[in-house]
Amino acid sequence: MPTADVGKALENTRAGAEEQEAGGRISTAPREDSSVDVPALGPVGWARWFWRQLTSMRVALILLFLLSLAAVPGSLIPQNGANVFAVRNFKERNGTLAEVYDRLQLFDVYSSVWFSAIYILLFVSLIGCILPRSWQFIGQLRSRPPRAPRRLTGMPAHTTWRTDAEPERVLRAARILLKGRRFRTSPTDPPGPDGSGPGGSVAAEKGYLREAGNLVFHVSLIVMLIAFAAGQLWNSEGGKLIVEGDGFSNTLVHYDDFTSGSLYDTEDLDVFGFTLEEFHASFERTGPQRGTARTFRADVSYWEGADGAEKKTSIEVNHPLKVGDSKVFLVGHGYAPVVTVTDGQGKMAYRGPVPFLPQESLGLTSTGVIKVTDYRDKDGEKEQLGFQGIFTPTYGIDAERGPHSTFPELDYPVLSLNAFHGDLGVDAGLPQNVYQLDTDKMEQFKAEDGDLFRADLRPGESVELPDGAGTLTFDRVEQWASFQVSQEPGEGWALAGATAAVLGLAGSLFIRRRRVWVRARRGADGVTVVEMAGLGRSESARLPEELGDLAFALQDDAPPAADPDGADPDGEDPAPGGDTGRSSGRDTGGSTEDVPAATEDAGPSSRGENE
Amino acid sequence: MNPVDIAVAANESLAEFSNLLIKSAMAVYALAFVAHIVEWVFGSRSKVARTAAALTAQGAGRSGDARTAAAGKGADKVSVTVRTSGGTEVLERPRVVTRSAPGRRAGVPDGPGAAGGDERGDLYGRIAVSLTVLAFLLHFAAVLTRALSVQRAPWGNMYEFSTAFSMVVVGAYLAFLVAKKDIRWIGLPLVTTVLLDLGLAIVVFYTESDQLVPALDSYWMWIHVSLAIVCGALFYLGAVSTLLYLFRDRHEAKLEAGGRPGAFATSVLERLPSSASLDGFAYRINAAVFPFWTFTIIAGAIWAENAWGRYWGWDPKETWSFITWVGYAAYLHARATAGWKGRKAAYLALIAFLCFLFNYYGVNIFFEGLHSYGGV
Ligand code: HEM
């Protein structure tokens, strides 16, 4: 489409430097020198050569292609950033392959050395490309469209007709017309004292915004990248699971997990907190999508600042709570059976809701563990208890899946537990996963008949542990919701960059940059010959149309005159071979040009001799 | 936005009516398909060899570089009646001569279309278009009733996405026809794909009409998904045009080199627009859609930010949108890079479209991502 094409076309017509000049500076795209010549020796030569290659369109294209290629493995192989568990699973299943992958950073594609290398090179290339182009463009904005080439018939679209109007009048009208259509025009070249000679001309250009749009688009890409990088460096993201009725305040110690960018300072945590008052979830009850979630809503009361008043609001899936620079998202929910454990002495050893984690979404079958650290057995010895359990909101059992939940709401809740006693290992000082039981130093309770002890409880039910070890009561069920609190600086910049990019792109792709020239001169028989030509940055069907419209509009002031007898419009080249075109001007012809392919073919070669 | 009102039970009879309409639309598309086939068959009788003629003339002229195609677009408006101050008179509208860049075989005229100038062929072509219009109306009604039955925009799962997608494809095609663009040549491949798409939708993806999971309930999602559908439909037209360009270009190159393409290839390819026209059409579509595709991704990022707390997380769907986007950017760049225009750029465009398709079908089916819809 663009410059290079047009430029070559003009070169190939060998129609003279002027015509090349006419197509010059219509874009700031770098000229493509297809030669990859060996540079002059010396480090400077090499550096310059390297830089030229890096900032060339060809390399930009290759880097773009590589970037999309490099993004593919990240969607096929589990990524640490997205799903650590999937990565762990993968590693367990594929020993050596996983090792190779690990070495190639295939579990962290988007922060890998090779992926970063590609986009950093691309953006260096982009900056190296965009800066000179911006300067060039500013220069272009100050300049005027280049004057009409001598031979308008060499242009991609042209037209000509004869009129009785004076050349000056035609040119004046043309200028007004073009200005009226928001073309930028250069001062009119006067047609010469008697209107003969090469004729006067008007040059006009329109569509500068195309170039501006293209530059804005590319600069916005840089802005977006910087915003993205800033987000990675200064972001923070923490997760917190809260049971109904409990609260949270935004300090590091209150998070279940917390990650932040390398430059994040925990001093920057916004001061606020909230209490989960109630959680609502509803699910499809009938039809094939039975069990699919319909609504999730967390009703919370929150406060902001050191002494902020309490306010009530709800957090829903697409509607986070915004406090300061932080946003609180609702990311998960589940059930927390409330249990009471008494020890061998009959004293209460544990009471509270225990969040169970859903293992599947259609029935919310959940698993969890209860750890009782402060316990004495029936002889008063210090020991610890651990329970491993499955919670099913709507209990069901089949041969294939064993006990499981058939619906996510509390239609028939059952808590099934195994019980252990011994050492939980929590005192070792190592952080422990609250959802897992380390049974290495524990022993499972056995029932009287020698089988492993196991209890299935409905809310309100209790069970005696074997050998008078105590009781466990399943009091009731509460719900929990998990929240993600994130601070993502640079988000506004990313959005601004993206918006500018779209606008720039629209300008770049929908606006056509084009030039129009009008020339009027007096022909040999005294009748004025008007020539118009157009040149676009890219070949477009609309250029001839627009030129036709302009010519048509100009004919109000320069009505076509009758063709002189015998001037057969077909087969007249207005610049026949013998015409040197430079000094004498063209006093032949002037017929309405209506040139079929065959005649025009002769044009370039005959013109070639003029050079 | 308000939570989805669960009380609004999906209106099942309306949904069933929608299914019936889809099947009727398919039946009519099938008839249109047959009519198109007949159009191509009748058209093959006329011997067209205009390309060769044009190329030979070009060769004989040996201009090699710039060529002039007389009149071009301006030609159809040669004389226009205008009102001047004096009264009404017929003015000769200036005829614009265009001159094309070299290496483009610009002198090659567009083919006559599937009917190849054959009257019966043309009749069947018209019948095919009329049937397509009818099928489109049924298709449209089906999507509309589906929307009414679920009381929301009808693209909440793969089934709805597929039916809406092919509806927009046909809509765009008909809009081009209404705008008097020469695009009837795309009719047969288009109807074929629409049939395939709808068949896939009802056999593989069918999901009972229902409400949405909460994560999909956001107005950014509607903007994102509806734009994705429109972009996809238009990219599809661009891709078909690109593919045909590749065939036609090879055909022309062969003729230019003095080769004799097979009878079938000649018969089919001669009736298509010239390679320059196909290429230009594909470029204009892809270039025009690209900004919208960019915006689609941005809207998706805003939605993701609201739903999951991060605007970009390299989820498979996001990754493949990005790959598609970069693919099309590479294509646009290739068009501006010496040595990459033409066929190489066309391959890039096809790759980019395959990425789009993969994102649409492959990712939903093969990946466990946040984007897996309810149902499929
Ligand atoms: C981040 C990577 C880039 C992306 C996504 C990108 C995207 C685009 C897009 C979509 C266009 C089409 C707009 C149009 O045709 O006017 C374009 C045009 C252009 N790009 Fe890039 N670009 C990138 C990097 C670069 C680099 C590194 C260079 C410099 C070598 C560059 C130079 C250009 C030029 C000169 C044009 C105008 C082409 C023409 O004349 O039509 N771009 N770019």
Tab-separated table of C-alpha atoms in Angstrom, chain B residues 7-244:
chain	number	residue	atom	x	y	z
B	7	ALA	CA	-37.301	-15.045	39.403
B	8	VAL	CA	-37.174	-14.514	35.673
B	9	ALA	CA	-37.522	-18.071	34.599
B	10	ALA	CA	-36.371	-18.733	31.098
B	11	ASN	CA	-39.316	-18.797	28.823
B	12	GLU	CA	-39.031	-22.269	27.477
B	13	SER	CA	-41.523	-22.207	24.675
B	14	LEU	CA	-39.844	-19.144	23.257
B	15	ALA	CA	-36.509	-20.910	23.428
B	16	GLU	CA	-37.964	-23.887	21.619
B	17	PHE	CA	-39.356	-21.593	18.986
B	18	SER	CA	-35.876	-20.151	18.604
B	19	ASN	CA	-34.464	-23.636	18.038
B	20	LEU	CA	-37.082	-24.261	15.404
B	21	LEU	CA	-36.170	-21.002	13.701
B	22	ILE	CA	-32.483	-21.953	13.653
B	23	LYS	CA	-33.314	-25.228	11.985
B	24	SER	CA	-35.520	-23.509	9.438
B	25	ALA	CA	-32.755	-21.016	8.751
B	26	MET	CA	-30.393	-23.914	8.183
B	27	ALA	CA	-32.802	-25.499	5.741
B	28	VAL	CA	-33.026	-22.277	3.781
B	29	TYR	CA	-29.253	-21.791	3.895
B	30	ALA	CA	-28.951	-25.301	2.501
B	31	LEU	CA	-31.196	-24.300	-0.400
B	32	ALA	CA	-29.096	-21.188	-0.941
B	33	PHE	CA	-26.055	-23.417	-0.960
B	34	VAL	CA	-27.569	-25.567	-3.699
B	35	ALA	CA	-28.538	-22.492	-5.696
B	36	HIS	CA	-24.980	-21.184	-5.438
B	37	ILE	CA	-23.641	-24.507	-6.649
B	38	VAL	CA	-25.978	-24.370	-9.631
B	39	GLU	CA	-24.855	-20.812	-10.284
B	40	TRP	CA	-21.227	-21.926	-10.406
B	41	VAL	CA	-22.070	-24.908	-12.568
B	42	PHE	CA	-23.946	-22.890	-15.171
B	43	GLY	CA	-21.342	-20.192	-15.075
B	44	SER	CA	-18.598	-22.618	-16.018
B	45	ARG	CA	-19.987	-22.997	-19.520
B	46	SER	CA	-18.953	-19.580	-20.616
B	47	LYS	CA	-15.336	-19.538	-21.536
B	48	VAL	CA	-13.680	-16.684	-19.777
B	49	ALA	CA	-10.056	-15.954	-20.316
B	50	ARG	CA	-9.882	-12.290	-19.716
B	51	THR	CA	-6.987	-12.482	-17.335
B	52	ALA	CA	-4.754	-14.139	-19.833
B	53	ALA	CA	-5.774	-11.609	-22.442
B	54	ALA	CA	-5.040	-8.708	-20.138
B	55	LEU	CA	-1.750	-10.148	-19.068
B	56	THR	CA	-0.743	-10.832	-22.632
B	57	ALA	CA	-1.630	-7.317	-23.648
B	58	GLN	CA	0.408	-6.145	-20.753
B	59	GLY	CA	3.286	-8.319	-21.798
B	60	ALA	CA	3.087	-7.065	-25.327
B	61	GLY	CA	3.090	-3.486	-24.168
B	62	ARG	CA	6.126	-4.370	-22.122
B	63	SER	CA	5.680	-1.386	-19.978
B	64	GLY	CA	6.737	-3.441	-17.013
B	65	ASP	CA	6.382	-0.672	-14.550
B	66	ALA	CA	3.496	1.687	-14.201
B	67	ARG	CA	0.269	0.804	-15.847
B	68	THR	CA	-2.840	2.648	-16.479
B	69	ALA	CA	-6.214	1.191	-15.962
B	70	ALA	CA	-8.586	3.356	-17.821
B	71	ALA	CA	-11.216	5.089	-15.810
B	72	GLY	CA	-11.462	2.721	-12.895
B	73	LYS	CA	-14.078	3.732	-10.400
B	74	GLY	CA	-14.633	7.061	-11.962
B	75	ALA	CA	-15.833	5.484	-15.141
B	76	ASP	CA	-19.283	4.589	-14.004
B	77	LYS	CA	-20.086	8.219	-13.471
B	78	VAL	CA	-18.943	9.586	-16.757
B	79	SER	CA	-21.842	11.764	-17.512
B	80	VAL	CA	-23.905	13.328	-14.861
B	81	THR	CA	-26.794	15.639	-15.080
B	82	VAL	CA	-26.241	18.802	-13.133
B	83	ARG	CA	-28.141	21.919	-12.484
B	84	THR	CA	-26.157	25.001	-13.367
B	85	SER	CA	-27.281	28.575	-13.025
B	86	GLY	CA	-28.711	28.533	-16.501
B	87	GLY	CA	-30.793	25.423	-16.185
B	88	THR	CA	-30.373	21.749	-16.481
B	89	GLU	CA	-27.765	20.482	-18.815
B	90	VAL	CA	-25.739	17.400	-19.218
B	91	LEU	CA	-22.149	17.862	-18.283
B	92	GLU	CA	-19.373	15.587	-19.135
B	93	ARG	CA	-18.076	14.580	-15.750
B	94	PRO	CA	-14.318	14.537	-15.869
B	95	ARG	CA	-13.010	11.085	-16.383
B	96	VAL	CA	-10.361	10.184	-13.875
B	97	VAL	CA	-7.521	8.115	-15.149
B	98	THR	CA	-5.838	5.960	-12.590
B	99	ARG	CA	-2.405	4.565	-12.682
B	100	SER	CA	-1.399	1.739	-10.443
B	101	ALA	CA	1.759	0.841	-8.718
B	102	PRO	CA	3.981	-1.658	-10.429
B	103	GLY	CA	3.971	-5.337	-9.770
B	104	ARG	CA	0.290	-5.416	-9.129
B	105	ARG	CA	-1.031	-6.598	-12.435
B	106	ALA	CA	-3.443	-3.725	-12.190
B	107	GLY	CA	-4.570	-4.120	-15.740
B	108	VAL	CA	-6.189	-7.417	-14.888
B	109	PRO	CA	-9.937	-7.003	-14.849
B	110	ASP	CA	-12.128	-8.493	-12.144
B	111	GLY	CA	-13.799	-11.742	-13.045
B	112	PRO	CA	-17.455	-11.701	-13.958
B	113	GLY	CA	-18.610	-13.483	-10.804
B	114	ALA	CA	-19.840	-16.997	-10.235
B	115	ALA	CA	-22.448	-16.814	-12.952
B	116	GLY	CA	-19.740	-15.996	-15.446
B	117	GLY	CA	-22.145	-13.977	-17.544
B	118	ASP	CA	-24.418	-16.953	-18.007
B	119	GLU	CA	-28.035	-15.870	-17.712
B	120	ARG	CA	-29.306	-18.967	-15.995
B	121	GLY	CA	-26.301	-18.906	-13.728
B	122	ASP	CA	-27.098	-15.339	-12.824
B	123	LEU	CA	-30.699	-16.277	-12.152
B	124	TYR	CA	-29.610	-18.967	-9.723
B	125	GLY	CA	-27.171	-16.569	-8.155
B	126	ARG	CA	-30.007	-14.156	-7.521
B	127	ILE	CA	-32.123	-16.959	-6.145
B	128	ALA	CA	-29.262	-17.890	-3.845
B	129	VAL	CA	-28.988	-14.333	-2.564
B	130	SER	CA	-32.741	-14.104	-2.041
B	131	LEU	CA	-32.682	-17.365	-0.128
B	132	THR	CA	-29.806	-16.070	1.928
B	133	VAL	CA	-31.856	-13.009	2.796
B	134	LEU	CA	-34.743	-15.210	3.875
B	135	ALA	CA	-32.460	-17.462	5.881
B	136	PHE	CA	-30.898	-14.424	7.481
B	137	LEU	CA	-34.293	-13.164	8.595
B	138	LEU	CA	-35.068	-16.541	10.170
B	139	HIS	CA	-31.618	-16.614	11.714
B	140	PHE	CA	-32.074	-13.121	13.088
B	141	ALA	CA	-35.473	-14.013	14.493
B	142	ALA	CA	-33.940	-17.074	16.121
B	143	VAL	CA	-31.273	-15.030	17.865
B	144	LEU	CA	-33.875	-12.466	18.881
B	145	THR	CA	-36.280	-15.009	20.365
B	146	ARG	CA	-33.413	-16.649	22.156
B	147	ALA	CA	-32.559	-13.272	23.652
B	148	LEU	CA	-36.169	-12.754	24.690
B	149	SER	CA	-36.371	-16.200	26.180
B	150	VAL	CA	-33.441	-15.545	28.473
B	151	GLN	CA	-34.103	-11.820	28.922
B	152	ARG	CA	-30.540	-10.888	28.198
B	153	ALA	CA	-28.172	-10.500	25.296
B	154	PRO	CA	-28.030	-13.823	23.495
B	155	TRP	CA	-24.334	-14.654	23.736
B	156	GLY	CA	-23.746	-16.209	27.095
B	157	ASN	CA	-22.398	-19.552	25.966
B	158	MET	CA	-20.792	-21.192	22.953
B	159	TYR	CA	-24.095	-22.113	21.360
B	160	GLU	CA	-25.344	-18.562	21.484
B	161	PHE	CA	-21.982	-17.189	20.503
B	162	SER	CA	-21.865	-19.416	17.414
B	163	THR	CA	-25.360	-18.599	16.225
B	164	ALA	CA	-24.822	-14.881	16.746
B	165	PHE	CA	-21.447	-15.066	15.025
B	166	SER	CA	-22.735	-16.583	11.808
B	167	MET	CA	-25.713	-14.255	11.868
B	168	VAL	CA	-23.377	-11.270	11.887
B	169	VAL	CA	-21.286	-12.814	9.106
B	170	VAL	CA	-24.339	-13.082	6.881
B	171	GLY	CA	-25.542	-9.659	7.958
B	172	ALA	CA	-22.231	-8.094	6.980
B	173	TYR	CA	-22.289	-9.863	3.644
B	174	LEU	CA	-25.801	-8.659	2.893
B	175	ALA	CA	-24.882	-5.146	4.005
B	176	PHE	CA	-22.023	-5.156	1.505
B	177	LEU	CA	-24.435	-6.306	-1.177
B	178	VAL	CA	-26.867	-3.564	-0.281
B	179	ALA	CA	-24.016	-1.064	-0.481
B	180	LYS	CA	-23.514	-2.337	-4.024
B	181	LYS	CA	-20.113	-3.805	-3.326
B	182	ASP	CA	-19.042	-6.519	-5.669
B	183	ILE	CA	-19.036	-9.343	-3.157
B	184	ARG	CA	-21.407	-11.981	-4.480
B	185	TRP	CA	-18.403	-14.158	-5.262
B	186	ILE	CA	-18.070	-14.824	-1.557
B	187	GLY	CA	-21.586	-16.256	-1.367
B	188	LEU	CA	-20.773	-19.942	-1.706
B	189	PRO	CA	-17.922	-20.175	0.810
B	190	LEU	CA	-19.925	-17.988	3.147
B	191	VAL	CA	-23.089	-20.059	3.088
B	192	THR	CA	-21.002	-23.203	3.468
B	193	THR	CA	-19.303	-21.946	6.605
B	194	VAL	CA	-22.523	-20.663	8.056
B	195	LEU	CA	-24.064	-24.108	7.627
B	196	LEU	CA	-21.051	-25.719	9.266
B	197	ASP	CA	-21.086	-23.239	12.103
B	198	LEU	CA	-24.785	-23.674	12.801
B	199	GLY	CA	-24.497	-27.435	12.541
B	200	LEU	CA	-21.691	-27.398	15.067
B	201	ALA	CA	-23.712	-25.081	17.271
B	202	ILE	CA	-26.769	-27.298	17.507
B	203	VAL	CA	-24.998	-30.629	17.579
B	204	VAL	CA	-21.994	-29.945	19.785
B	205	PHE	CA	-22.553	-26.736	21.685
B	206	TYR	CA	-26.241	-26.795	22.346
B	207	THR	CA	-27.106	-25.441	25.774
B	208	GLU	CA	-30.602	-24.908	27.128
B	209	SER	CA	-31.432	-21.272	27.415
B	210	ASP	CA	-30.614	-20.036	30.841
B	211	GLN	CA	-29.302	-17.167	32.855
B	212	LEU	CA	-25.709	-16.319	33.299
B	213	VAL	CA	-23.187	-17.147	35.939
B	214	PRO	CA	-22.500	-13.987	37.919
B	215	ALA	CA	-19.017	-13.450	36.494
B	216	LEU	CA	-20.474	-13.035	33.023
B	217	ASP	CA	-22.965	-10.460	34.162
B	218	SER	CA	-21.417	-7.099	33.410
B	219	TYR	CA	-22.093	-4.512	30.769
B	220	TRP	CA	-18.429	-4.514	29.804
B	221	MET	CA	-18.934	-8.130	29.002
B	222	TRP	CA	-21.732	-7.241	26.580
B	223	ILE	CA	-19.573	-4.675	24.866
B	224	HIS	CA	-16.648	-7.057	24.800
B	225	VAL	CA	-18.513	-10.059	23.501
B	226	SER	CA	-20.699	-8.312	20.972
B	227	LEU	CA	-17.675	-6.533	19.541
B	228	ALA	CA	-15.750	-9.785	19.467
B	229	ILE	CA	-18.552	-11.336	17.449
B	230	VAL	CA	-18.673	-8.462	14.988
B	231	CYS	CA	-14.884	-8.353	14.628
B	232	GLY	CA	-14.756	-12.087	14.128
B	233	ALA	CA	-17.430	-11.978	11.461
B	234	LEU	CA	-15.630	-9.271	9.522
B	235	PHE	CA	-12.222	-10.867	9.982
B	236	TYR	CA	-13.826	-13.961	8.534
B	237	LEU	CA	-14.794	-12.097	5.368
B	238	GLY	CA	-11.258	-10.745	5.193
B	239	ALA	CA	-9.808	-14.220	5.618
B	240	VAL	CA	-11.929	-15.742	2.854
B	241	SER	CA	-10.899	-12.932	0.583
B	242	THR	CA	-7.251	-13.431	1.525
B	243	LEU	CA	-7.443	-17.136	0.832
B	244	LEU	CA	-9.029	-16.585	-2.557
